[in-house]
């Protein structure tokens, strides 16, 4: 059985395990609990009524967080010709063609998001064994295979993120830094909720949202009343 630190144990004693908290209460509690020397990330953990082993119950999509993620996102672009200059002007941190593909194969992954133009789809297939396990493989569904480089780069740098359920049907999504205003974090949470609802898989049956927990990087998971999500009020 894992042992908790004294700090973590003291925090757990301040939580009422019999309660489901409102989103605002949970965020404010995590803010008050935070005592580490770095800025923690607010994380959302959502158990959905999905069994991902069935093709029609898989959930993978993207969401643009209206208040951003608080993370500096390094974007790499694989393209050619005039698109190389377009990607650079749009703010890409790393730009290349076959040379960048070779660098990635050699293990140089100095980026957080990789975008490719459709004409490189066949060539980037060889990167699957390197990028796949890290969730960095470009795909049209995630918006990382596109000719609209300017818009794609802008969205990912300003807070667009990809999410998907794990093998147990649970989503784990970071939605901002704990230093954000509570209302800003609530807006990001609302955006995620709307995206999850709009992208509900066709094979989903019965109760879709089963449970929701909010936590910080070094904080406890706080259970949230899912029915209160749609009642979030922000200024």
mmCIF file of C-alpha atoms in Angstrom:
data_model
loop_
_atom_site.group_PDB
_atom_site.id
_atom_site.type_symbol
_atom_site.label_atom_id
_atom_site.label_comp_id
_atom_site.label_asym_id
_atom_site.label_seq_id
_atom_site.Cartn_x
_atom_site.Cartn_y
_atom_site.Cartn_z
ATOM 1 C CA UNK A 1 0.000 0.000 0.000
ATOM 2 C CA UNK A 2 1.505 3.364 -1.025
ATOM 3 C CA UNK A 3 2.517 5.715 1.756
ATOM 4 C CA UNK A 4 1.538 9.378 1.613
ATOM 5 C CA UNK A 5 3.705 12.230 2.793
ATOM 6 C CA UNK A 6 2.696 14.115 5.924
ATOM 7 C CA UNK A 7 1.678 17.089 3.731
ATOM 8 C CA UNK A 8 -0.578 14.919 1.571
ATOM 9 C CA UNK A 9 -2.074 13.111 4.586
ATOM 10 C CA UNK A 10 -2.966 16.450 6.198
ATOM 11 C CA UNK A 11 -4.695 17.537 2.993
ATOM 12 C CA UNK A 12 -6.745 14.333 2.815
ATOM 13 C CA UNK A 13 -7.963 14.909 6.366
ATOM 14 C CA UNK A 14 -9.485 18.224 5.263
ATOM 15 C CA UNK A 15 -11.675 16.564 2.636
ATOM 16 C CA UNK A 16 -15.112 15.117 3.355
ATOM 17 C CA UNK A 17 -15.134 11.781 1.521
ATOM 18 C CA UNK A 18 -18.929 11.628 1.683
ATOM 19 C CA UNK A 19 -19.357 14.799 -0.399
ATOM 20 C CA UNK A 20 -19.436 15.576 -4.090
ATOM 21 C CA UNK A 21 -18.069 19.099 -4.473
ATOM 22 C CA UNK A 22 -19.054 21.740 -6.990
ATOM 23 C CA UNK A 23 -16.433 22.485 -9.683
ATOM 24 C CA UNK A 24 -15.740 25.887 -8.117
ATOM 25 C CA UNK A 25 -15.348 24.442 -4.612
ATOM 26 C CA UNK A 26 -12.955 21.761 -5.854
ATOM 27 C CA UNK A 27 -10.762 24.270 -7.711
ATOM 28 C CA UNK A 28 -10.604 26.625 -4.733
ATOM 29 C CA UNK A 29 -9.733 23.766 -2.386
ATOM 30 C CA UNK A 30 -6.873 22.686 -4.642
ATOM 31 C CA UNK A 31 -5.624 26.268 -4.762
ATOM 32 C CA UNK A 32 -5.688 26.467 -0.961
ATOM 33 C CA UNK A 33 -3.980 23.088 -0.583
ATOM 34 C CA UNK A 34 -1.105 23.945 -2.935
ATOM 35 C CA UNK A 35 2.157 24.509 -1.063
ATOM 36 C CA UNK A 36 4.814 23.228 -3.455
ATOM 37 C CA UNK A 37 7.519 25.404 -4.977
ATOM 38 C CA UNK A 38 6.342 25.188 -8.581
ATOM 39 C CA UNK A 39 3.145 26.084 -10.415
ATOM 40 C CA UNK A 40 0.857 23.069 -10.428
ATOM 41 C CA UNK A 41 -1.404 22.057 -13.303
ATOM 42 C CA UNK A 42 -5.133 21.496 -12.826
ATOM 43 C CA UNK A 43 -6.058 18.076 -14.160
ATOM 44 C CA UNK A 44 -9.472 16.619 -15.013
ATOM 45 C CA UNK A 45 -10.126 12.885 -14.702
ATOM 46 C CA UNK A 46 -13.422 11.756 -16.213
ATOM 47 C CA UNK A 47 -14.778 8.196 -16.213
ATOM 48 C CA UNK A 48 -17.111 7.748 -19.178
ATOM 49 C CA UNK A 49 -19.523 4.932 -19.941
ATOM 50 C CA UNK A 50 -17.401 3.717 -22.851
ATOM 51 C CA UNK A 51 -15.607 0.486 -23.693
ATOM 52 C CA UNK A 52 -12.804 1.554 -26.075
ATOM 53 C CA UNK A 53 -12.215 -1.993 -27.320
ATOM 54 C CA UNK A 54 -15.245 -1.396 -29.563
ATOM 55 C CA UNK A 55 -14.647 0.883 -32.547
ATOM 56 C CA UNK A 56 -17.922 2.773 -32.034
ATOM 57 C CA UNK A 57 -17.104 3.552 -28.396
ATOM 58 C CA UNK A 58 -13.734 5.222 -28.884
ATOM 59 C CA UNK A 59 -13.389 8.909 -28.094
ATOM 60 C CA UNK A 60 -10.553 10.981 -29.507
ATOM 61 C CA UNK A 61 -10.930 14.654 -30.308
ATOM 62 C CA UNK A 62 -9.529 18.133 -29.692
ATOM 63 C CA UNK A 63 -10.642 21.164 -27.721
ATOM 64 C CA UNK A 64 -9.494 24.776 -27.737
ATOM 65 C CA UNK A 65 -9.225 26.005 -24.160
ATOM 66 C CA UNK A 66 -10.569 29.590 -24.223
ATOM 67 C CA UNK A 67 -8.136 30.713 -21.520
ATOM 68 C CA UNK A 68 -5.202 28.675 -22.792
ATOM 69 C CA UNK A 69 -3.301 25.868 -21.092
ATOM 70 C CA UNK A 70 -0.569 27.989 -19.520
ATOM 71 C CA UNK A 71 1.990 25.786 -21.210
ATOM 72 C CA UNK A 72 4.508 26.969 -23.792
ATOM 73 C CA UNK A 73 3.908 24.598 -26.711
ATOM 74 C CA UNK A 74 6.796 23.916 -29.085
ATOM 75 C CA UNK A 75 5.418 23.159 -32.551
ATOM 76 C CA UNK A 76 7.314 21.316 -35.280
ATOM 77 C CA UNK A 77 6.156 21.199 -38.901
ATOM 78 C CA UNK A 78 7.059 18.731 -41.651
ATOM 79 C CA UNK A 79 6.385 20.208 -45.081
ATOM 80 C CA UNK A 80 8.163 21.386 -48.229
ATOM 81 C CA UNK A 81 8.455 24.187 -50.755
ATOM 82 C CA UNK A 82 6.752 27.486 -49.981
ATOM 83 C CA UNK A 83 5.050 25.913 -46.958
ATOM 84 C CA UNK A 84 8.402 25.895 -45.132
ATOM 85 C CA UNK A 85 8.494 29.681 -45.071
ATOM 86 C CA UNK A 86 4.774 29.847 -44.240
ATOM 87 C CA UNK A 87 5.299 27.622 -41.185
ATOM 88 C CA UNK A 88 8.242 29.703 -40.009
ATOM 89 C CA UNK A 89 6.316 32.960 -40.353
ATOM 90 C CA UNK A 90 3.363 31.413 -38.490
ATOM 91 C CA UNK A 91 5.566 30.789 -35.455
ATOM 92 C CA UNK A 92 6.618 27.146 -35.774
ATOM 93 C CA UNK A 93 9.612 26.354 -33.575
ATOM 94 C CA UNK A 94 11.036 23.596 -35.791
ATOM 95 C CA UNK A 95 10.507 23.348 -39.561
ATOM 96 C CA UNK A 96 11.834 20.800 -42.027
ATOM 97 C CA UNK A 97 11.211 18.148 -44.652
ATOM 98 C CA UNK A 98 13.088 14.861 -45.083
ATOM 99 C CA UNK A 99 15.822 16.235 -42.834
ATOM 100 C CA UNK A 100 13.356 16.649 -39.943
ATOM 101 C CA UNK A 101 11.986 13.149 -40.497
ATOM 102 C CA UNK A 102 15.529 11.788 -40.190
ATOM 103 C CA UNK A 103 16.163 13.792 -37.015
ATOM 104 C CA UNK A 104 13.003 12.359 -35.449
ATOM 105 C CA UNK A 105 14.037 8.818 -36.416
ATOM 106 C CA UNK A 106 17.317 9.481 -34.611
ATOM 107 C CA UNK A 107 15.410 10.444 -31.459
ATOM 108 C CA UNK A 108 15.520 14.240 -31.659
ATOM 109 C CA UNK A 109 12.094 15.168 -30.307
ATOM 110 C CA UNK A 110 12.525 18.808 -29.294
ATOM 111 C CA UNK A 111 8.833 19.652 -29.728
ATOM 112 C CA UNK A 112 5.459 19.112 -28.061
ATOM 113 C CA UNK A 113 3.264 18.974 -31.169
ATOM 114 C CA UNK A 114 4.070 17.785 -34.693
ATOM 115 C CA UNK A 115 2.111 19.046 -37.699
ATOM 116 C CA UNK A 116 2.527 17.719 -41.250
ATOM 117 C CA UNK A 117 1.054 18.651 -44.597
ATOM 118 C CA UNK A 118 -0.929 15.897 -46.407
ATOM 119 C CA UNK A 119 1.779 15.415 -49.073
ATOM 120 C CA UNK A 120 4.012 13.908 -46.360
ATOM 121 C CA UNK A 121 1.495 11.359 -45.056
ATOM 122 C CA UNK A 122 3.243 8.385 -46.661
ATOM 123 C CA UNK A 123 6.700 9.486 -45.555
ATOM 124 C CA UNK A 124 5.753 10.123 -41.917
ATOM 125 C CA UNK A 125 4.254 6.634 -41.619
ATOM 126 C CA UNK A 126 7.747 5.389 -40.742
ATOM 127 C CA UNK A 127 7.712 7.655 -37.673
ATOM 128 C CA UNK A 128 4.919 5.677 -36.034
ATOM 129 C CA UNK A 129 7.185 3.570 -33.827
ATOM 130 C CA UNK A 130 8.896 6.704 -32.490
ATOM 131 C CA UNK A 131 5.944 9.091 -32.228
ATOM 132 C CA UNK A 132 3.065 6.705 -31.533
ATOM 133 C CA UNK A 133 3.986 5.781 -27.937
ATOM 134 C CA UNK A 134 4.411 9.492 -27.151
ATOM 135 C CA UNK A 135 1.092 10.547 -28.670
ATOM 136 C CA UNK A 136 2.845 12.783 -31.201
ATOM 137 C CA UNK A 137 1.899 11.069 -34.470
ATOM 138 C CA UNK A 138 0.123 13.537 -36.809
ATOM 139 C CA UNK A 139 -3.417 12.660 -37.861
ATOM 140 C CA UNK A 140 -6.171 14.457 -39.795
ATOM 141 C CA UNK A 141 -8.660 13.897 -36.957
ATOM 142 C CA UNK A 142 -6.507 15.766 -34.445
ATOM 143 C CA UNK A 143 -5.898 18.632 -36.858
ATOM 144 C CA UNK A 144 -2.187 17.887 -37.136
ATOM 145 C CA UNK A 145 -2.320 16.874 -40.806
ATOM 146 C CA UNK A 146 -3.374 19.991 -42.689
ATOM 147 C CA UNK A 147 -2.456 22.515 -45.365
ATOM 148 C CA UNK A 148 -3.721 25.367 -43.184
ATOM 149 C CA UNK A 149 -0.482 25.676 -41.245
ATOM 150 C CA UNK A 150 -1.020 29.216 -40.016
ATOM 151 C CA UNK A 151 -4.308 28.374 -38.284
ATOM 152 C CA UNK A 152 -3.104 25.014 -36.938
ATOM 153 C CA UNK A 153 0.072 26.473 -35.428
ATOM 154 C CA UNK A 154 -1.858 29.370 -33.891
ATOM 155 C CA UNK A 155 -4.482 27.084 -32.314
ATOM 156 C CA UNK A 156 -2.004 24.680 -30.717
ATOM 157 C CA UNK A 157 0.134 27.484 -29.352
ATOM 158 C CA UNK A 158 -2.909 29.257 -27.883
ATOM 159 C CA UNK A 159 -4.360 26.284 -26.025
ATOM 160 C CA UNK A 160 -5.722 23.634 -28.384
ATOM 161 C CA UNK A 161 -5.143 20.144 -27.042
ATOM 162 C CA UNK A 162 -5.972 16.602 -28.002
ATOM 163 C CA UNK A 163 -7.652 14.123 -25.682
ATOM 164 C CA UNK A 164 -8.670 10.475 -25.848
ATOM 165 C CA UNK A 165 -9.985 7.845 -23.463
ATOM 166 C CA UNK A 166 -7.536 5.319 -22.095
ATOM 167 C CA UNK A 167 -8.173 1.574 -22.266
ATOM 168 C CA UNK A 168 -10.486 1.769 -19.229
ATOM 169 C CA UNK A 169 -12.661 4.552 -20.652
ATOM 170 C CA UNK A 170 -11.155 7.358 -18.577
ATOM 171 C CA UNK A 171 -10.013 10.775 -19.813
ATOM 172 C CA UNK A 172 -7.062 12.561 -18.214
ATOM 173 C CA UNK A 173 -6.875 16.173 -19.405
ATOM 174 C CA UNK A 174 -4.832 19.172 -18.136
ATOM 175 C CA UNK A 175 -6.928 22.345 -18.369
ATOM 176 C CA UNK A 176 -4.642 25.103 -17.093
ATOM 177 C CA UNK A 177 -2.349 26.208 -14.308
ATOM 178 C CA UNK A 178 -3.560 26.399 -10.724
ATOM 179 C CA UNK A 179 -2.523 30.054 -10.690
ATOM 180 C CA UNK A 180 -5.230 30.889 -13.250
ATOM 181 C CA UNK A 181 -8.296 32.714 -11.949
ATOM 182 C CA UNK A 182 -10.964 30.260 -10.844
ATOM 183 C CA UNK A 183 -13.390 31.629 -13.466
ATOM 184 C CA UNK A 184 -10.828 31.056 -16.208
ATOM 185 C CA UNK A 185 -10.351 27.436 -15.139
ATOM 186 C CA UNK A 186 -14.118 26.984 -15.050
ATOM 187 C CA UNK A 187 -14.385 28.323 -18.619
ATOM 188 C CA UNK A 188 -11.766 25.828 -19.749
ATOM 189 C CA UNK A 189 -13.650 23.041 -17.951
ATOM 190 C CA UNK A 190 -16.879 24.083 -19.679
ATOM 191 C CA UNK A 191 -15.176 24.012 -23.072
ATOM 192 C CA UNK A 192 -13.913 20.478 -22.391
ATOM 193 C CA UNK A 193 -17.356 19.341 -21.253
ATOM 194 C CA UNK A 194 -19.000 20.753 -24.388
ATOM 195 C CA UNK A 195 -16.426 19.030 -26.598
ATOM 196 C CA UNK A 196 -16.879 15.663 -24.878
ATOM 197 C CA UNK A 197 -20.655 15.893 -25.217
ATOM 198 C CA UNK A 198 -20.541 16.941 -28.893
ATOM 199 C CA UNK A 199 -18.179 14.085 -29.738
ATOM 200 C CA UNK A 200 -20.095 11.359 -27.896
ATOM 201 C CA UNK A 201 -19.395 8.096 -29.769
ATOM 202 C CA UNK A 202 -22.304 6.510 -31.622
ATOM 203 C CA UNK A 203 -21.906 3.273 -29.665
ATOM 204 C CA UNK A 204 -22.280 4.971 -26.271
ATOM 205 C CA UNK A 205 -25.253 3.563 -24.376
ATOM 206 C CA UNK A 206 -26.693 4.434 -20.993
ATOM 207 C CA UNK A 207 -25.002 6.874 -18.617
ATOM 208 C CA UNK A 208 -22.246 8.768 -20.441
ATOM 209 C CA UNK A 209 -20.597 10.728 -17.596
ATOM 210 C CA UNK A 210 -19.955 8.329 -14.703
ATOM 211 C CA UNK A 211 -17.617 10.326 -12.451
ATOM 212 C CA UNK A 212 -15.436 13.428 -12.445
ATOM 213 C CA UNK A 213 -12.414 14.247 -10.307
ATOM 214 C CA UNK A 214 -10.317 17.396 -10.245
ATOM 215 C CA UNK A 215 -6.739 17.243 -9.013
ATOM 216 C CA UNK A 216 -3.512 19.214 -9.163
ATOM 217 C CA UNK A 217 -0.047 17.904 -9.970
ATOM 218 C CA UNK A 218 0.766 17.201 -6.316
ATOM 219 C CA UNK A 219 -2.740 17.404 -4.856
ATOM 220 C CA UNK A 220 -5.500 14.895 -4.125
ATOM 221 C CA UNK A 221 -8.335 13.936 -6.442
ATOM 222 C CA UNK A 222 -11.519 15.757 -5.418
ATOM 223 C CA UNK A 223 -14.852 14.212 -6.510
ATOM 224 C CA UNK A 224 -17.112 16.653 -8.348
ATOM 225 C CA UNK A 225 -20.876 16.547 -8.804
ATOM 226 C CA UNK A 226 -21.240 16.037 -12.580
ATOM 227 C CA UNK A 227 -24.792 17.428 -12.529
ATOM 228 C CA UNK A 228 -23.393 20.822 -11.493
ATOM 229 C CA UNK A 229 -21.167 21.156 -14.562
ATOM 230 C CA UNK A 230 -23.938 22.690 -16.644
ATOM 231 C CA UNK A 231 -24.730 25.172 -13.880
ATOM 232 C CA UNK A 232 -21.262 26.748 -13.888
ATOM 233 C CA UNK A 233 -21.523 30.527 -13.646
ATOM 234 C CA UNK A 234 -18.561 32.678 -14.628
ATOM 235 C CA UNK A 235 -18.134 36.426 -15.018
#
